[in-house]
Structures are given as C-alpha cells and as structure tokens.
Amino acid sequence: MKKIAVSKADFEEIIKQNFIYVDKTRYLYRIVKSNEPYYFLSRPRRFGKTLFIDTLETFFKGKQELFKDLYVYDQDWDWEEYPVIRLDFNTIPNENREVLEESIRKSLNEVAENYDIEIETKKAYYQFPELVKKLSKKYNKGVAVLIDEYDKPIISHLGKDTGNDEKKQRMQIANENQEFLKILYDNLKPLERYLRLVFITGVSKFSKISIFSTLNNMIEIDKEPVFAEIMGYTEKELYSYFGEFFSKLAENYKMTVEEAKDKFRRMYNGFRFTEKEVKVYNPYSAGRSLNYSRLDNYWFESGTPTFLINLIKTNNYPVMKFDSMPASAAKSGTFEIRTIHLETLLFQAGYLTIRNYDKRKEQYYLTYPNKECRNSLINYIFASMTNDQDDVQLRDLAEDVIDAFIALDAQALTKHLTYFYAQIPYNIQ
C-alpha cells in the first residue's frame, strides 16, 4: 500500500519512496510540445504548483526512468537534458527590494556554479540574461526557466494587521518589489531564441502591465478549460489513487464507505477554476484527511488569510452574500496593489470558486467551494470582528442553537439567543 505525500513537493523523492503520485503529466506534455515560450498558471496555495514545477525540472533534466508508468513516459520526446533555471520565491527572502535583489543574485549564482558557468555582471536583472545566454550557448539548447510563486515578494507585504505608518511602509515595499520584478521579467522577452520554456506560477494574478508587460504572448492557462484539471484531484482520480483509504475513514466514523465518500465530498470537493464544469479537491486537505482518517479544516488552518480578513473588515463586505457573488470576467482576472476587487482576491485565493458562468454576460457567479471553506472563513471572520478569543464558547453556543432547532424546542432556542444578544454592548448601532 503506497503512502500519501501530504506536504512533499519533490517529484523524485515521491517516486523513489513509493508515495502516491497523481499523474498530471499529460498536461506537462501538452505544454512542452506546444513550442510556445511563455506560460503562466495561477492557483490557490497548497494546490500542487511547486510539485508541478519540480516535475517539470525533473522532466527537462531527462530523468526518464522516474516517469515510468506515467502518461509522458512513452510519448514522443527525446529525453535529452536541458539546462534549467529555477527560482522558488517561497524560499527567497523579500524583506525589501535590496534584500530581494541580493537573494535573487545569490540564487542565480548558485545555478551558474552548478553548471560551471562564471557570471561577470553584478546586478541580478543583468545576471539573468547573461546566465540564460551562456547556458544556451554551452548546451546548444534552449533554457527552461521555472519560476514558482512569483507574487510572494509582493503579496507577503500586503494586509499586515499593523499601524497606519507601517502599512504605508509595507505598501511601499510591495511596490518597490513589484517594480524590481518587472525589470527582471522584462529581460526575458529579448531572450526568446535562447529559451525552451518559461513557466511561471503564483496565487494572485497581477496585470501584464505591472509585471509582464513585454511578455505579450504569454499563455495564461489558469482559466483555459483544457487545463481545468491540471491542479487538484478530480473525483475519478481520488477514488482511483486513494480508494482504499476511504474504508479506514468509514471505519473511523462508523459508517459505510459510500456514506464516508459523500461526507468527504461535501467537506472538500467543489473547486472550479474555468468555464468547464469540472470540480476538484484540494490535494492538501484531501491528503491529510485520508492520511489521518479524519475530517477537519486542514487547508484553511494551514495559512491565515490576514490580508483577506483585513480587507473584509475595512470595507464592511456582506459575508453572508458570498454564497452567490457575481463577478465579471475582467474583475475575476487580474488586479493591482491599489485597486483590489474583493471577488478577485477571494477567487484567486481559493475561498470562493465558480458556481456557473454566463457566456452572454461574460459573468461568473461565485460561491463557497465546500463546507471546509465556508465554515472556516465565516468562523474566522466572526471571531476577528468580535475580538472573541473564546472559540470554544462560540462553538458550544452554536451547537446549543442547532440542537434547539432540531428538537423544535422554542423555549431553549429563545434562551440561547437571548443570552447571545445580551452579550452585545448597548452602544453598538
């Protein structure tokens, strides 16, 4: 019985240590065979972006034996080694522009050393094209440039729950980091004849003008129907790869396997990113739940959406209307630091997903993906807005109210609601 890799993003380690790998290489093959130079993919955190980047790197290094039994193994490909430049912004410090530039410079120098190449220039945005050209000349092949979480140096400075002065300072840092990254990425366009592929991932999707202004032919596959299933698990994949784990889940909750699947579906399924009517499970929540045979809020609790919560609080957005929120195709696409649409942020961060799409109006209708996202987000916002730290007391009260409704006990319901409203200060209007 294979093991579940919950947090691993090293393709070679997953294969060699006999972990479950859900085969997404048909999408990888579609990308590399297209001969298009620039690709961009936006998906929420913990959806498998880093693993896909690592799989691409392993693929371009020609390690065919690791892909045995996967879709791409027998496809038309030469399996020769290509030079690879990989920048992972999950691990690159970004406290300010100077730190960011120095960190990228060190990363590029490490790549150069691995390929026994000497870089002469000092500035990172000059080193980038120099390294690409020298790698391409040395190997007489195009270079694969893989950039993971490109937006981390920007969004990590937004929405911090601090004073006004520090907020202004962090906004300035975010803008300066964005300006530097724009210069860095602008250097890719003149290098097209030296490149085999540029593949960029991130959570948020800033406009091309602010980040990728020169890459006007970049293919944005995040909303392309043919790539709807590139990240996350479909129900078919889930039962095919993890079927035996549902028996343990059912046993733990003393229910049938079908009942366990239904409960699991309502808890974790529901993410939809394109016009195509296909929904996927978040790999992190699904993996942890099946690994521990327990249903819980794993994905939401793995990262606090401070920026999102602060935006909701500041603008007094109607949380209960998130169940059916309209969003134009333009608004759900890109945003800028100073003009952020809530529906865009909620969608790109994964807290809302596509319920349906009206082609005539070019409008999406968003909703909560599943029970995990809905309950977790509402509870988090409620606790944040009320400054109530006693989460246990809130849960107990909610359970008492639910029990009263189920028992049709009006007297108990009145008692609990009276207690709840009595806690509200008289001066709140």
XYZ file of N, CA and C in Angstrom, residues 4 6-7 245 248-249 252-253 264 268 284-296 298:
72
model
N 0.679 8.359 1.437
C 0.186 9.645 0.948
C 1.230 10.720 1.242
N 1.664 14.247 1.834
C 0.828 15.403 2.146
C 1.525 16.715 1.808
N 2.766 16.883 2.249
C 3.451 18.166 2.076
C 4.692 18.068 1.190
N -8.203 4.083 1.107
C -8.186 4.899 2.321
C -9.595 5.257 2.805
N -10.883 3.038 5.674
C -10.413 3.424 7.011
C -11.196 4.626 7.531
N -11.493 5.571 6.637
C -12.275 6.746 7.031
C -13.663 6.321 7.481
N -13.509 4.642 10.882
C -13.288 5.586 11.969
C -14.564 6.302 12.378
N -15.445 6.566 11.401
C -16.691 7.281 11.693
C -17.897 6.336 11.801
N -17.146 13.173 2.746
C -15.864 13.681 2.277
C -16.075 14.663 1.121
N -14.831 18.608 1.144
C -13.628 19.034 0.434
C -13.770 19.277 -1.068
N -4.106 19.107 -0.506
C -3.613 19.145 0.867
C -4.677 18.646 1.842
N -5.887 19.180 1.736
C -6.963 18.752 2.637
C -7.316 17.286 2.412
N -7.446 16.914 1.127
C -7.807 15.527 0.820
C -6.746 14.562 1.337
N -5.477 14.905 1.120
C -4.392 14.032 1.558
C -4.328 13.878 3.060
N -4.421 15.001 3.786
C -4.348 14.927 5.245
C -5.552 14.202 5.822
N -6.724 14.465 5.281
C -7.925 13.819 5.800
C -7.853 12.297 5.636
N -7.453 11.836 4.461
C -7.372 10.395 4.216
C -6.186 9.770 4.952
N -5.130 10.525 5.135
C -3.957 10.023 5.850
C -4.262 9.772 7.319
N -5.078 10.681 7.916
C -5.406 10.577 9.335
C -6.793 9.997 9.586
N -7.521 9.676 8.504
C -8.885 9.142 8.613
C -9.766 10.053 9.464
N -9.656 11.339 9.204
C -10.381 12.324 9.998
C -10.770 13.521 9.134
N -12.004 14.005 9.289
C -12.484 15.179 8.568
C -12.253 16.425 9.418
N -11.468 17.372 8.886
C -11.167 18.586 9.641
C -10.825 19.703 8.659
N -8.262 21.363 7.339
C -6.808 21.332 7.181
C -6.289 22.471 6.320
